[in-house]
């Protein structure tokens, strides 16, 4: 049965791209075969060799499965945030994206979305003040959200500096802060110039810079 299962995995490898689960099963079967063959050969002087093969492969496979699980969980949380966004639920969108980033902090698209969510929430608070005006807590929340928006946009750029979208996103956030934050116009121009360097044939970037 083990040989048949291994043969089936090899056939699947030939037909479709390998997944982490298939790789885990493949290496696990190889280690099991090595252990079984070593034990079957009585004339062998040592039975430790298959364990030296099996244990590292098993630990490596567990590590791969762990990373696969975190990526799957991050994707699940991010999909939940998109559902909340479609329902116009800003706080739920915000919270689900935090959970997604806690699982997969190196995913550029998560940081881009989280930056936009922070900025949208800051705008929502500022655009809909209570009758008595913005409280000190409201002002603090706006400041925190804007700082987080800039931080996340910069993180996206750091993770993928050759992606024009990350620079355009950063430029757009800075552009909306002109007349509110010191030197925002300088950072806006700089970010748009970098985006144009990466995508020189995109007219929208030049229009935005001209604006």
XYZ file of C-alpha atoms in Angstrom:
211
model
C 0.000 0.000 0.000
C 2.839 2.391 0.744
C 4.378 1.831 -2.663
C 1.004 2.341 -4.314
C 0.445 5.570 -2.383
C 3.903 6.851 -3.317
C 3.296 5.973 -6.959
C -0.027 7.864 -6.832
C 1.721 10.953 -5.433
C 4.290 10.833 -8.248
C 1.480 10.630 -10.813
C -0.219 13.634 -9.198
C 3.080 15.553 -9.321
C 3.220 14.922 -13.054
C -0.324 16.171 -13.632
C -0.700 19.176 -11.323
C 1.636 21.611 -9.518
C 2.932 20.310 -6.211
C 1.268 21.619 -3.063
C 2.654 21.746 0.473
C 0.407 18.863 1.505
C 1.659 16.670 -1.338
C 5.264 17.542 -0.558
C 4.684 16.669 3.086
C 3.207 13.280 2.147
C 5.970 12.603 -0.364
C 8.838 13.231 2.052
C 7.044 11.398 4.814
C 6.687 8.313 2.598
C 10.351 8.514 1.611
C 11.387 8.600 5.242
C 9.081 5.691 6.056
C 10.532 3.637 3.191
C 14.041 4.369 4.377
C 13.163 3.248 7.885
C 11.370 0.103 6.673
C 14.179 -0.935 4.335
C 16.810 -0.424 6.982
C 14.985 -2.557 9.498
C 14.385 -5.280 6.899
C 18.084 -5.654 6.147
C 19.355 -7.592 9.139
C 22.921 -7.548 7.998
C 23.117 -3.778 8.396
C 25.308 -2.794 11.310
C 23.311 0.246 12.375
C 19.615 1.011 12.528
C 20.153 4.667 13.443
C 20.583 5.914 9.874
C 16.885 5.813 8.936
C 16.037 7.721 12.097
C 18.597 10.359 11.155
C 16.725 10.692 7.868
C 13.195 10.384 9.198
C 13.377 12.842 12.102
C 14.750 15.883 10.151
C 12.329 15.232 7.287
C 9.444 14.896 9.728
C 10.379 18.123 11.544
C 10.807 19.937 8.228
C 7.430 18.681 7.068
C 5.788 19.907 10.271
C 7.377 23.318 9.727
C 6.036 23.457 6.191
C 2.567 22.497 7.381
C 2.755 25.158 10.094
C 3.580 27.851 7.545
C 0.868 26.540 5.241
C -1.640 26.745 8.115
C -0.674 30.336 8.930
C -1.019 31.346 5.293
C -4.408 29.662 5.061
C -5.583 31.341 8.269
C -4.345 34.741 7.075
C -6.215 34.298 3.804
C -9.357 33.280 5.724
C -9.205 36.380 7.942
C -8.576 38.618 4.943
C -11.607 37.198 3.119
C -13.654 37.943 6.234
C -12.413 41.534 6.101
C -13.534 41.840 2.482
C -16.982 40.582 3.428
C -17.152 43.139 6.252
C -16.038 45.843 3.819
C -18.773 44.896 1.361
C -21.235 45.309 4.227
C -19.823 48.767 4.999
C -18.648 47.622 8.414
C -15.432 49.559 8.965
C -14.594 48.313 12.456
C -14.980 44.653 11.471
C -12.897 45.222 8.354
C -10.213 46.811 10.520
C -10.208 43.985 13.086
C -10.149 41.151 10.547
C -7.248 42.760 8.701
C -5.274 42.999 11.947
C -5.817 39.263 12.438
C -4.758 38.547 8.852
C -1.539 40.519 9.322
C -0.807 38.750 12.595
C -0.713 35.472 10.656
C 1.024 36.661 7.467
C 2.937 39.892 8.171
C 4.906 39.693 4.904
C 1.885 39.820 2.534
C 2.065 43.114 0.621
C -1.622 43.172 -0.339
C -2.655 42.912 3.325
C -0.604 45.978 4.213
C -1.999 47.906 1.254
C -5.583 47.136 2.287
C -4.915 47.863 5.949
C -3.393 51.242 5.020
C -6.491 52.153 3.028
C -8.785 50.957 5.828
C -6.997 53.105 8.396
C -7.190 56.152 6.176
C -10.867 55.564 5.363
C -11.742 55.257 9.069
C -9.852 58.470 9.837
C -11.786 60.239 7.080
C -15.076 58.839 8.362
C -14.463 60.191 11.864
C -13.355 63.593 10.576
C -16.207 63.909 8.068
C -18.977 63.028 10.514
C -18.298 64.922 13.737
C -20.929 65.054 16.485
C -22.927 68.259 17.021
C -20.624 69.370 19.802
C -17.594 68.859 17.551
C -14.732 66.393 17.615
C -13.676 65.296 21.068
C -10.070 64.965 22.130
C -10.445 61.204 21.822
C -11.721 61.592 18.252
C -8.728 63.712 17.356
C -6.401 61.173 18.916
C -8.073 58.345 16.998
C -7.752 60.256 13.721
C -4.076 60.914 14.363
C -3.418 57.273 15.247
C -5.268 55.978 12.186
C -3.393 58.316 9.845
C -0.056 57.336 11.357
C -0.965 53.680 10.922
C -2.020 54.302 7.323
C 1.355 55.862 6.529
C 3.215 53.127 8.399
C 1.397 50.349 6.544
C 1.888 52.042 3.173
C 5.611 52.347 3.893
C 5.736 48.707 4.976
C 4.154 47.652 1.679
C 6.820 49.644 -0.170
C 9.572 48.031 1.899
C 8.204 44.545 1.218
C 7.807 45.121 -2.525
C 9.778 48.193 -3.635
C 9.585 47.274 -7.327
C 5.783 47.186 -7.342
C 4.338 50.409 -8.729
C 1.084 49.887 -6.800
C 2.836 50.209 -3.440
C 4.362 53.554 -4.417
C 1.095 54.808 -5.902
C -0.708 53.854 -2.698
C 1.847 55.717 -0.569
C 1.651 58.750 -2.834
C -2.144 58.765 -2.644
C -2.132 58.757 1.147
C 0.413 61.571 1.317
C -1.526 63.511 -1.320
C -4.632 63.483 0.858
C -2.599 64.876 3.745
C -1.353 67.946 1.880
C -2.221 71.073 3.919
C -2.623 68.884 7.013
C 0.781 67.263 7.529
C 4.164 68.906 7.262
C 6.100 68.118 4.065
C 3.283 65.892 2.789
C 3.526 67.473 -0.656
C 7.245 66.664 -0.876
C 6.660 63.022 0.047
C 3.774 62.872 -2.431
C 5.934 64.117 -5.306
C 8.770 61.784 -4.353
C 6.478 58.739 -4.231
C 4.832 59.580 -7.563
C 8.239 60.059 -9.182
C 9.310 56.635 -7.976
C 6.083 55.118 -9.304
C 6.659 56.752 -12.693
C 10.202 55.366 -12.756
C 8.747 51.876 -12.361
C 5.887 52.433 -14.838
C 6.904 55.265 -17.185
C 4.127 54.573 -19.725
C 1.270 54.959 -17.254
C -0.445 58.296 -18.006
C -2.500 58.252 -14.805
C 0.621 58.543 -12.672
C 1.765 61.606 -14.610
C -1.692 63.171 -14.347
C -1.661 62.599 -10.597
C 1.818 64.109 -10.284
C 0.781 67.071 -12.424
C -2.228 67.587 -10.169
